[in-house]
Amino acid sequence: MGLSTLLSGINYAGSFLYPRSSGPGPHHSNGCASVHLSKMPSRSFDESEAWIEGDSLGFTVGAYMFEVFLYGLYTSIFIFCMHMVWLNRRPMRVLLVAAALLLFGIATADMIVALFHFFRQTLNNRRTPDPYSRLVFFITNNIIADSLLIHRFHVYWFRRRRYIVVPCIFLFSSSLCGYLSLFSDYLPRLQSLYPIYLWMTLGLNITLTILIAVRFLWSARRARRSIFGSAFLYLICLMIIESGLIYSAYLLVHQLTFTNLGLNQVVAMVPTLIIIRASTRRLNHGNAMHEGAASVTGSDDGSSSTPVLDSIFSTVGTAAQMSPQSGLRLRVDNSTQTHLPQETDDHALSNIA
């Protein structure tokens, strides 16, 4: 029992059990034992499947418990998300609430299927591929998550529709590859579509993450001189959440280690964090306007300052006032500085959602 056993147990518990090798035959070597696997996840339990050999039950249980931990963390995030959306009730929030509910429902169904599958194969002492439903859940949740990420990209890049044409086509193509790979039992040639789907999804997420992060930092360039310490760390955390960096990094780890452990929970967790971030900014902005601590005159249709600058100002304790005729006046630590207004393109970034 060593590192190979640990990796084998984690890969067994968290993966969809697609054979990664291109060699012929239905056998797959996991470093500890040769286990018979089907080319695609089995729809039902098959008594002819191979017995579990060489894998430590403790590592397997630990891997599944890690998924349960991620689901518990995601549940807490989801509850907080619903609370923030409730405090910030707006008509535009209907689609975001629907997306959050759908993500949570699918992740919950996946967790139920995963635990049922785990207990079933443990009681029967047989190692079987994950059911098709887990793969369907993952692909569906990924479509919702990437759609929200494309929306964020659309908001940050001036709300110009032509910018999202290519990402939308890419998302449609990758999702089609993912769903078609489900039928590789009937058409073995379709089996190669699943790795293509994963790499296309990874490429799309990394590209959108980089573009959103670049625009985020570019919008905040005027305020970076005024922030330091914990405020700077807060800005970095905002950039990570806004750009969906967590999911992109998790996908990259999955592709490099061939481990899908907790992927269904992470793919639902990241867009929920983005929705929380959007609701928090809107709520803080509204409270600041009513209390007079930090107000930005303008409407929700795109006449306020950028969401990045709003976050920075509320973090470092600044008071910002904007008028169409005057510049942007900032008061930081009892010192007043006058800046030129943001460029007109930045006004397109005012609405987070």
mmCIF file of C-alpha atoms in Angstrom:
data_model
loop_
_atom_site.group_PDB
_atom_site.id
_atom_site.type_symbol
_atom_site.label_atom_id
_atom_site.label_comp_id
_atom_site.label_asym_id
_atom_site.label_seq_id
_atom_site.Cartn_x
_atom_site.Cartn_y
_atom_site.Cartn_z
ATOM 1 C CA MET A 1 0.000 0.000 0.000
ATOM 2 C CA GLY A 2 1.610 3.263 -1.056
ATOM 3 C CA LEU A 3 1.123 6.396 -3.103
ATOM 4 C CA SER A 4 -0.115 4.420 -6.087
ATOM 5 C CA THR A 5 -2.799 2.828 -3.897
ATOM 6 C CA LEU A 6 -3.913 6.265 -2.657
ATOM 7 C CA LEU A 7 -4.139 7.667 -6.176
ATOM 8 C CA SER A 8 -5.954 4.560 -7.338
ATOM 9 C CA GLY A 9 -8.516 4.821 -4.554
ATOM 10 C CA ILE A 10 -9.124 8.521 -5.224
ATOM 11 C CA ASN A 11 -9.364 7.985 -8.960
ATOM 12 C CA TYR A 12 -11.778 5.103 -8.419
ATOM 13 C CA ALA A 13 -14.060 7.038 -6.116
ATOM 14 C CA GLY A 14 -14.112 10.339 -7.942
ATOM 15 C CA SER A 15 -13.786 9.539 -11.613
ATOM 16 C CA PHE A 16 -16.290 8.636 -14.280
ATOM 17 C CA LEU A 17 -14.007 5.693 -15.051
ATOM 18 C CA TYR A 18 -13.343 6.448 -18.677
ATOM 19 C CA PRO A 19 -10.339 4.505 -19.911
ATOM 20 C CA ARG A 20 -7.680 7.098 -20.644
ATOM 21 C CA SER A 21 -5.398 4.866 -22.644
ATOM 22 C CA SER A 22 -5.826 4.477 -26.367
ATOM 23 C CA GLY A 23 -4.779 0.852 -26.412
ATOM 24 C CA PRO A 24 -7.225 -1.859 -27.391
ATOM 25 C CA GLY A 25 -9.126 -4.000 -24.958
ATOM 26 C CA PRO A 26 -11.406 -3.335 -22.010
ATOM 27 C CA HIS A 27 -8.701 -3.673 -19.350
ATOM 28 C CA HIS A 28 -7.240 -0.739 -17.531
ATOM 29 C CA SER A 29 -4.206 -0.810 -15.232
ATOM 30 C CA ASN A 30 -4.468 1.375 -12.136
ATOM 31 C CA GLY A 31 -0.995 0.693 -10.746
ATOM 32 C CA CYS A 32 -2.172 -1.891 -8.226
ATOM 33 C CA ALA A 33 -4.356 -4.337 -10.068
ATOM 34 C CA SER A 34 -5.806 -4.948 -13.476
ATOM 35 C CA VAL A 35 -9.504 -4.175 -13.325
ATOM 36 C CA HIS A 36 -12.081 -4.840 -15.995
ATOM 37 C CA LEU A 37 -13.902 -1.645 -16.914
ATOM 38 C CA SER A 38 -16.520 -0.926 -19.509
ATOM 39 C CA LYS A 39 -15.741 1.679 -22.142
ATOM 40 C CA MET A 40 -18.535 3.849 -20.804
ATOM 41 C CA PRO A 41 -20.200 4.034 -17.377
ATOM 42 C CA SER A 42 -22.752 1.271 -16.906
ATOM 43 C CA ARG A 43 -26.411 2.241 -16.639
ATOM 44 C CA SER A 44 -27.131 -0.487 -14.091
ATOM 45 C CA PHE A 45 -25.273 -2.762 -11.730
ATOM 46 C CA ASP A 46 -23.792 -5.761 -13.523
ATOM 47 C CA GLU A 47 -23.043 -8.858 -11.449
ATOM 48 C CA SER A 48 -20.337 -9.806 -13.943
ATOM 49 C CA GLU A 49 -18.187 -6.804 -13.053
ATOM 50 C CA ALA A 50 -14.796 -7.503 -11.546
ATOM 51 C CA TRP A 51 -14.291 -7.737 -7.829
ATOM 52 C CA ILE A 52 -12.567 -4.851 -6.088
ATOM 53 C CA GLU A 53 -8.890 -5.749 -5.941
ATOM 54 C CA GLY A 54 -5.928 -3.935 -4.462
ATOM 55 C CA ASP A 55 -7.745 -0.701 -3.547
ATOM 56 C CA SER A 56 -7.871 0.257 0.093
ATOM 57 C CA LEU A 57 -11.415 0.642 1.400
ATOM 58 C CA GLY A 58 -10.190 3.370 3.734
ATOM 59 C CA PHE A 59 -8.878 5.494 0.876
ATOM 60 C CA THR A 60 -12.061 4.891 -1.090
ATOM 61 C CA VAL A 61 -14.248 5.963 1.829
ATOM 62 C CA GLY A 62 -12.003 8.989 2.362
ATOM 63 C CA ALA A 63 -12.391 10.004 -1.267
ATOM 64 C CA TYR A 64 -16.163 9.834 -1.079
ATOM 65 C CA MET A 65 -16.159 11.691 2.225
ATOM 66 C CA PHE A 66 -14.169 14.447 0.534
ATOM 67 C CA GLU A 67 -16.986 14.758 -1.990
ATOM 68 C CA VAL A 68 -19.463 14.916 0.895
ATOM 69 C CA PHE A 69 -17.351 17.673 2.475
ATOM 70 C CA LEU A 70 -17.372 19.660 -0.770
ATOM 71 C CA TYR A 71 -21.121 19.211 -1.031
ATOM 72 C CA GLY A 72 -21.580 20.440 2.549
ATOM 73 C CA LEU A 73 -19.415 23.468 1.786
ATOM 74 C CA TYR A 74 -21.387 24.105 -1.372
ATOM 75 C CA THR A 75 -24.674 23.807 0.546
ATOM 76 C CA SER A 76 -23.525 26.515 2.966
ATOM 77 C CA ILE A 77 -22.521 28.740 0.054
ATOM 78 C CA PHE A 78 -25.869 28.134 -1.643
ATOM 79 C CA ILE A 79 -27.855 29.055 1.490
ATOM 80 C CA PHE A 80 -25.846 32.256 1.865
ATOM 81 C CA CYS A 81 -26.385 32.970 -1.832
ATOM 82 C CA MET A 82 -30.157 32.670 -1.462
ATOM 83 C CA HIS A 83 -30.021 34.957 1.578
ATOM 84 C CA MET A 84 -28.094 37.626 -0.334
ATOM 85 C CA VAL A 85 -30.400 37.382 -3.335
ATOM 86 C CA TRP A 86 -33.414 37.726 -1.033
ATOM 87 C CA LEU A 87 -31.951 40.886 0.525
ATOM 88 C CA ASN A 88 -31.293 42.282 -2.936
ATOM 89 C CA ARG A 89 -34.645 41.572 -4.583
ATOM 90 C CA ARG A 90 -34.721 42.830 -8.146
ATOM 91 C CA PRO A 91 -36.581 41.646 -11.249
ATOM 92 C CA MET A 92 -33.287 40.952 -13.013
ATOM 93 C CA ARG A 93 -32.436 38.381 -10.339
ATOM 94 C CA VAL A 94 -34.973 35.817 -11.552
ATOM 95 C CA LEU A 95 -32.584 34.186 -14.020
ATOM 96 C CA LEU A 96 -29.733 34.147 -11.502
ATOM 97 C CA VAL A 97 -31.945 32.547 -8.857
ATOM 98 C CA ALA A 98 -33.141 29.971 -11.370
ATOM 99 C CA ALA A 99 -29.540 29.188 -12.335
ATOM 100 C CA ALA A 100 -28.473 28.847 -8.684
ATOM 101 C CA LEU A 101 -31.418 26.569 -7.882
ATOM 102 C CA LEU A 102 -30.764 24.415 -10.936
ATOM 103 C CA LEU A 103 -27.063 24.100 -10.099
ATOM 104 C CA PHE A 104 -27.832 23.084 -6.524
ATOM 105 C CA GLY A 105 -30.543 20.635 -7.566
ATOM 106 C CA ILE A 106 -28.260 18.888 -10.045
ATOM 107 C CA ALA A 107 -25.360 18.795 -7.563
ATOM 108 C CA THR A 108 -27.683 17.308 -4.927
ATOM 109 C CA ALA A 109 -28.922 14.647 -7.338
ATOM 110 C CA ASP A 110 -25.317 13.819 -8.219
ATOM 111 C CA MET A 111 -24.404 13.448 -4.545
ATOM 112 C CA ILE A 112 -27.344 11.095 -3.971
ATOM 113 C CA VAL A 113 -26.387 8.963 -6.969
ATOM 114 C CA ALA A 114 -22.727 8.910 -5.879
ATOM 115 C CA LEU A 115 -23.518 7.722 -2.341
ATOM 116 C CA PHE A 116 -26.020 5.146 -3.577
ATOM 117 C CA HIS A 117 -23.437 3.835 -6.036
ATOM 118 C CA PHE A 118 -20.757 3.741 -3.327
ATOM 119 C CA PHE A 119 -22.866 1.792 -0.807
ATOM 120 C CA ARG A 120 -24.142 -0.570 -3.477
ATOM 121 C CA GLN A 121 -20.730 -1.600 -4.731
ATOM 122 C CA THR A 122 -19.322 -1.728 -1.182
ATOM 123 C CA LEU A 123 -22.056 -4.072 0.026
ATOM 124 C CA ASN A 124 -21.641 -6.255 -3.063
ATOM 125 C CA ASN A 125 -17.836 -5.974 -2.901
ATOM 126 C CA ARG A 126 -17.718 -5.220 -6.604
ATOM 127 C CA ARG A 127 -16.089 -2.337 -8.393
ATOM 128 C CA THR A 128 -18.352 -0.895 -11.088
ATOM 129 C CA PRO A 129 -18.188 2.166 -13.310
ATOM 130 C CA ASP A 130 -20.126 5.232 -12.310
ATOM 131 C CA PRO A 131 -23.634 5.470 -13.804
ATOM 132 C CA TYR A 132 -24.372 7.595 -16.840
ATOM 133 C CA SER A 133 -26.352 10.063 -14.760
ATOM 134 C CA ARG A 134 -23.234 11.477 -13.074
ATOM 135 C CA LEU A 135 -21.743 12.364 -16.427
ATOM 136 C CA VAL A 136 -25.025 13.933 -17.558
ATOM 137 C CA PHE A 137 -25.130 15.970 -14.340
ATOM 138 C CA PHE A 138 -21.586 17.198 -14.867
ATOM 139 C CA ILE A 139 -22.091 18.232 -18.497
ATOM 140 C CA THR A 140 -25.372 20.004 -17.685
ATOM 141 C CA ASN A 141 -23.945 21.886 -14.713
ATOM 142 C CA ASN A 142 -20.921 22.823 -16.776
ATOM 143 C CA ILE A 143 -23.189 24.389 -19.422
ATOM 144 C CA ILE A 144 -24.869 26.535 -16.757
ATOM 145 C CA ALA A 145 -21.546 27.503 -15.157
ATOM 146 C CA ASP A 146 -19.901 28.425 -18.454
ATOM 147 C CA SER A 147 -22.987 30.385 -19.513
ATOM 148 C CA LEU A 148 -22.685 32.509 -16.365
ATOM 149 C CA LEU A 149 -18.968 32.946 -17.011
ATOM 150 C CA ILE A 150 -19.686 34.096 -20.568
ATOM 151 C CA HIS A 151 -22.207 36.543 -19.122
ATOM 152 C CA ARG A 152 -19.498 37.911 -16.815
ATOM 153 C CA PHE A 153 -17.195 38.261 -19.777
ATOM 154 C CA HIS A 154 -19.962 40.099 -21.631
ATOM 155 C CA VAL A 155 -20.438 42.520 -18.722
ATOM 156 C CA TYR A 156 -16.753 43.257 -18.277
ATOM 157 C CA TRP A 157 -16.070 43.732 -21.962
ATOM 158 C CA PHE A 158 -18.515 46.573 -22.632
ATOM 159 C CA ARG A 159 -21.611 44.401 -23.230
ATOM 160 C CA ARG A 160 -20.797 44.024 -26.897
ATOM 161 C CA ARG A 161 -22.529 40.961 -28.258
ATOM 162 C CA ARG A 162 -20.004 40.278 -30.973
ATOM 163 C CA TYR A 163 -17.432 39.490 -28.283
ATOM 164 C CA ILE A 164 -19.416 36.497 -27.015
ATOM 165 C CA VAL A 165 -20.165 34.878 -30.375
ATOM 166 C CA VAL A 166 -17.016 32.737 -30.376
ATOM 167 C CA PRO A 167 -17.339 31.641 -26.693
ATOM 168 C CA CYS A 168 -20.985 30.666 -27.275
ATOM 169 C CA ILE A 169 -20.085 28.609 -30.342
ATOM 170 C CA PHE A 170 -17.254 26.992 -28.394
ATOM 171 C CA LEU A 171 -19.585 26.152 -25.503
ATOM 172 C CA PHE A 172 -22.182 24.648 -27.831
ATOM 173 C CA SER A 173 -19.572 22.541 -29.649
ATOM 174 C CA SER A 174 -17.946 21.241 -26.474
ATOM 175 C CA SER A 175 -21.305 20.403 -24.889
ATOM 176 C CA LEU A 176 -22.348 18.545 -28.025
ATOM 177 C CA CYS A 177 -19.156 16.471 -27.818
ATOM 178 C CA GLY A 178 -19.891 15.723 -24.172
ATOM 179 C CA TYR A 179 -23.432 14.532 -24.763
ATOM 180 C CA LEU A 180 -22.489 12.519 -27.852
ATOM 181 C CA SER A 181 -19.820 10.684 -25.847
ATOM 182 C CA LEU A 182 -22.645 9.160 -23.795
ATOM 183 C CA PHE A 183 -23.525 6.942 -26.739
ATOM 184 C CA SER A 184 -20.089 5.379 -27.193
ATOM 185 C CA ASP A 185 -21.497 2.024 -26.051
ATOM 186 C CA TYR A 186 -23.410 1.972 -29.306
ATOM 187 C CA LEU A 187 -20.811 3.802 -31.414
ATOM 188 C CA PRO A 188 -17.320 3.123 -29.996
ATOM 189 C CA ARG A 189 -15.859 5.869 -32.157
ATOM 190 C CA LEU A 190 -17.660 8.437 -29.996
ATOM 191 C CA GLN A 191 -15.544 7.459 -26.981
ATOM 192 C CA SER A 192 -12.783 9.830 -28.100
ATOM 193 C CA LEU A 193 -15.187 12.785 -27.846
ATOM 194 C CA TYR A 194 -15.101 12.880 -24.043
ATOM 195 C CA PRO A 195 -11.402 13.869 -23.756
ATOM 196 C CA ILE A 196 -12.029 16.409 -26.528
ATOM 197 C CA TYR A 197 -14.946 17.780 -24.523
ATOM 198 C CA LEU A 198 -12.815 18.157 -21.394
ATOM 199 C CA TRP A 199 -9.978 19.917 -23.211
ATOM 200 C CA MET A 200 -12.381 22.257 -25.009
ATOM 201 C CA THR A 201 -14.057 23.078 -21.691
ATOM 202 C CA LEU A 202 -10.690 23.716 -20.068
ATOM 203 C CA GLY A 203 -9.583 25.944 -22.954
ATOM 204 C CA LEU A 204 -12.793 27.976 -22.867
ATOM 205 C CA ASN A 205 -12.638 28.479 -19.098
ATOM 206 C CA ILE A 206 -8.972 29.446 -19.060
ATOM 207 C CA THR A 207 -9.463 31.926 -21.917
ATOM 208 C CA LEU A 208 -12.473 33.591 -20.287
ATOM 209 C CA THR A 209 -10.714 33.617 -16.912
ATOM 210 C CA ILE A 210 -7.674 35.406 -18.342
ATOM 211 C CA LEU A 211 -9.763 37.959 -20.254
ATOM 212 C CA ILE A 212 -11.961 38.749 -17.236
ATOM 213 C CA ALA A 213 -8.938 39.016 -14.929
ATOM 214 C CA VAL A 214 -7.140 41.344 -17.360
ATOM 215 C CA ARG A 215 -10.173 43.600 -17.639
ATOM 216 C CA PHE A 216 -10.649 43.494 -13.862
ATOM 217 C CA LEU A 217 -7.090 44.660 -13.216
ATOM 218 C CA TRP A 218 -7.259 47.240 -15.986
ATOM 219 C CA SER A 219 -10.437 48.753 -14.516
ATOM 220 C CA ALA A 220 -8.809 48.921 -11.078
ATOM 221 C CA ARG A 221 -5.542 50.436 -12.252
ATOM 222 C CA ARG A 222 -6.435 53.936 -10.990
ATOM 223 C CA ALA A 223 -7.245 52.696 -7.511
ATOM 224 C CA ARG A 224 -4.311 50.354 -6.992
ATOM 225 C CA ARG A 225 -2.178 53.184 -5.591
ATOM 226 C CA SER A 226 -4.733 53.788 -2.850
ATOM 227 C CA ILE A 227 -4.972 50.214 -1.596
ATOM 228 C CA PHE A 228 -2.582 48.176 0.475
ATOM 229 C CA GLY A 229 -2.462 45.352 2.980
ATOM 230 C CA SER A 230 -5.723 43.502 3.539
ATOM 231 C CA ALA A 231 -7.491 45.638 0.930
ATOM 232 C CA PHE A 232 -5.047 44.430 -1.706
ATOM 233 C CA LEU A 233 -5.648 40.810 -0.692
ATOM 234 C CA TYR A 234 -9.372 41.476 -0.899
ATOM 235 C CA LEU A 235 -8.914 42.783 -4.442
ATOM 236 C CA ILE A 236 -7.043 39.609 -5.399
ATOM 237 C CA CYS A 237 -9.829 37.467 -3.922
ATOM 238 C CA LEU A 238 -12.387 39.434 -5.902
ATOM 239 C CA MET A 239 -10.432 38.848 -9.083
ATOM 240 C CA ILE A 240 -10.282 35.098 -8.381
ATOM 241 C CA ILE A 241 -14.035 34.907 -7.780
ATOM 242 C CA GLU A 242 -15.073 37.191 -10.628
ATOM 243 C CA SER A 243 -12.942 35.381 -13.204
ATOM 244 C CA GLY A 244 -13.898 31.817 -12.226
ATOM 245 C CA LEU A 245 -10.239 30.969 -11.638
ATOM 246 C CA ILE A 246 -11.090 28.240 -9.111
ATOM 247 C CA TYR A 247 -12.965 26.125 -11.628
ATOM 248 C CA SER A 248 -10.322 26.582 -14.321
ATOM 249 C CA ALA A 249 -7.605 25.471 -11.894
ATOM 250 C CA TYR A 250 -9.669 22.459 -10.797
ATOM 251 C CA LEU A 251 -10.253 21.426 -14.408
ATOM 252 C CA LEU A 252 -6.530 21.687 -15.084
ATOM 253 C CA VAL A 253 -5.735 19.485 -12.078
ATOM 254 C CA HIS A 254 -8.306 16.983 -13.294
ATOM 255 C CA GLN A 255 -6.732 16.806 -16.736
ATOM 256 C CA LEU A 256 -3.229 16.378 -15.322
ATOM 257 C CA THR A 257 -4.072 13.832 -12.613
ATOM 258 C CA PHE A 258 -7.006 12.009 -14.272
ATOM 259 C CA THR A 259 -9.085 12.562 -11.126
ATOM 260 C CA ASN A 260 -12.662 13.855 -11.174
ATOM 261 C CA LEU A 261 -12.984 13.939 -7.403
ATOM 262 C CA GLY A 262 -15.610 16.518 -6.424
ATOM 263 C CA LEU A 263 -15.791 17.992 -9.916
ATOM 264 C CA ASN A 264 -19.599 18.121 -9.899
ATOM 265 C CA GLN A 265 -19.566 20.093 -6.653
ATOM 266 C CA VAL A 266 -16.876 22.539 -7.790
ATOM 267 C CA VAL A 267 -18.554 23.221 -11.139
ATOM 268 C CA ALA A 268 -21.693 24.302 -9.235
ATOM 269 C CA MET A 269 -19.884 26.104 -6.426
ATOM 270 C CA VAL A 270 -17.956 28.635 -8.542
ATOM 271 C CA PRO A 271 -20.925 30.258 -10.341
ATOM 272 C CA THR A 272 -22.767 30.405 -7.005
ATOM 273 C CA LEU A 273 -19.851 32.416 -5.597
ATOM 274 C CA ILE A 274 -20.111 34.739 -8.591
ATOM 275 C CA ILE A 275 -23.826 35.270 -7.895
ATOM 276 C CA ILE A 276 -23.023 36.049 -4.239
ATOM 277 C CA ARG A 277 -20.404 38.543 -5.344
ATOM 278 C CA ALA A 278 -22.882 40.241 -7.669
ATOM 279 C CA SER A 279 -25.596 40.437 -5.008
ATOM 280 C CA THR A 280 -23.170 41.679 -2.357
ATOM 281 C CA ARG A 281 -21.925 44.519 -4.544
ATOM 282 C CA ARG A 282 -25.436 45.628 -5.425
ATOM 283 C CA LEU A 283 -26.537 45.444 -1.779
ATOM 284 C CA ASN A 284 -23.516 47.370 -0.485
ATOM 285 C CA HIS A 285 -23.965 49.955 -3.206
ATOM 286 C CA GLY A 286 -27.624 50.462 -2.280
ATOM 287 C CA ASN A 287 -26.879 50.719 1.458
ATOM 288 C CA ALA A 288 -24.100 53.212 0.807
ATOM 289 C CA MET A 289 -26.442 55.416 -1.191
ATOM 290 C CA HIS A 290 -29.095 55.410 1.576
ATOM 291 C CA GLU A 291 -26.701 55.850 4.485
ATOM 292 C CA GLY A 292 -24.481 58.394 2.761
ATOM 293 C CA ALA A 293 -21.276 56.602 3.689
ATOM 294 C CA ALA A 294 -20.249 56.156 0.093
ATOM 295 C CA SER A 295 -22.614 57.147 -2.696
ATOM 296 C CA VAL A 296 -22.328 56.966 -6.449
ATOM 297 C CA THR A 297 -25.076 58.829 -8.242
ATOM 298 C CA GLY A 298 -26.438 56.983 -11.219
ATOM 299 C CA SER A 299 -28.844 54.256 -12.125
ATOM 300 C CA ASP A 300 -28.571 50.523 -12.524
ATOM 301 C CA ASP A 301 -28.660 50.798 -16.290
ATOM 302 C CA GLY A 302 -25.008 51.563 -16.599
ATOM 303 C CA SER A 303 -24.427 55.111 -15.309
ATOM 304 C CA SER A 304 -22.427 54.297 -12.177
ATOM 305 C CA SER A 305 -18.760 53.608 -11.753
ATOM 306 C CA THR A 306 -17.205 50.231 -12.424
ATOM 307 C CA PRO A 307 -17.960 47.254 -10.142
ATOM 308 C CA VAL A 308 -14.250 46.873 -9.516
ATOM 309 C CA LEU A 309 -13.859 50.433 -8.248
ATOM 310 C CA ASP A 310 -17.055 50.169 -6.216
ATOM 311 C CA SER A 311 -15.581 47.157 -4.440
ATOM 312 C CA ILE A 312 -12.257 48.853 -3.783
ATOM 313 C CA PHE A 313 -13.817 52.030 -2.452
ATOM 314 C CA SER A 314 -16.104 50.159 -0.071
ATOM 315 C CA THR A 315 -13.172 48.039 1.111
ATOM 316 C CA VAL A 316 -10.662 50.770 1.963
ATOM 317 C CA GLY A 317 -13.292 53.032 3.498
ATOM 318 C CA THR A 318 -13.367 55.731 0.843
ATOM 319 C CA ALA A 319 -16.217 58.024 -0.025
ATOM 320 C CA ALA A 320 -16.867 58.464 -3.708
ATOM 321 C CA GLN A 321 -19.143 60.958 -5.409
ATOM 322 C CA MET A 322 -19.758 61.159 -9.125
ATOM 323 C CA SER A 323 -21.639 63.698 -11.199
ATOM 324 C CA PRO A 324 -21.826 64.005 -15.004
ATOM 325 C CA GLN A 325 -20.200 67.457 -14.923
ATOM 326 C CA SER A 326 -17.598 67.019 -12.230
ATOM 327 C CA GLY A 327 -14.837 64.528 -11.847
ATOM 328 C CA LEU A 328 -14.661 61.596 -9.452
ATOM 329 C CA ARG A 329 -13.784 62.836 -5.966
ATOM 330 C CA LEU A 330 -12.226 60.392 -3.556
ATOM 331 C CA ARG A 331 -11.577 60.998 0.132
ATOM 332 C CA VAL A 332 -8.966 58.599 1.531
ATOM 333 C CA ASP A 333 -7.605 59.041 5.086
ATOM 334 C CA ASN A 334 -8.768 62.679 5.286
ATOM 335 C CA SER A 335 -6.967 63.561 2.059
ATOM 336 C CA THR A 336 -9.023 64.517 -0.975
ATOM 337 C CA GLN A 337 -7.933 63.661 -4.488
ATOM 338 C CA THR A 338 -9.672 64.580 -7.729
ATOM 339 C CA HIS A 339 -9.553 62.232 -10.685
ATOM 340 C CA LEU A 340 -10.906 62.478 -14.165
ATOM 341 C CA PRO A 341 -14.093 60.545 -14.826
ATOM 342 C CA GLN A 342 -13.819 56.984 -16.030
ATOM 343 C CA GLU A 343 -13.780 56.465 -19.767
ATOM 344 C CA THR A 344 -17.193 55.880 -21.266
ATOM 345 C CA ASP A 345 -16.493 52.201 -21.862
ATOM 346 C CA ASP A 346 -16.133 51.661 -18.132
ATOM 347 C CA HIS A 347 -19.778 52.587 -17.621
ATOM 348 C CA ALA A 348 -20.696 49.330 -19.325
ATOM 349 C CA LEU A 349 -19.128 47.505 -16.393
ATOM 350 C CA SER A 350 -21.443 49.004 -13.805
ATOM 351 C CA ASN A 351 -23.933 46.124 -13.687
ATOM 352 C CA ILE A 352 -22.529 42.914 -12.288
ATOM 353 C CA ALA A 353 -25.473 40.847 -13.404
#
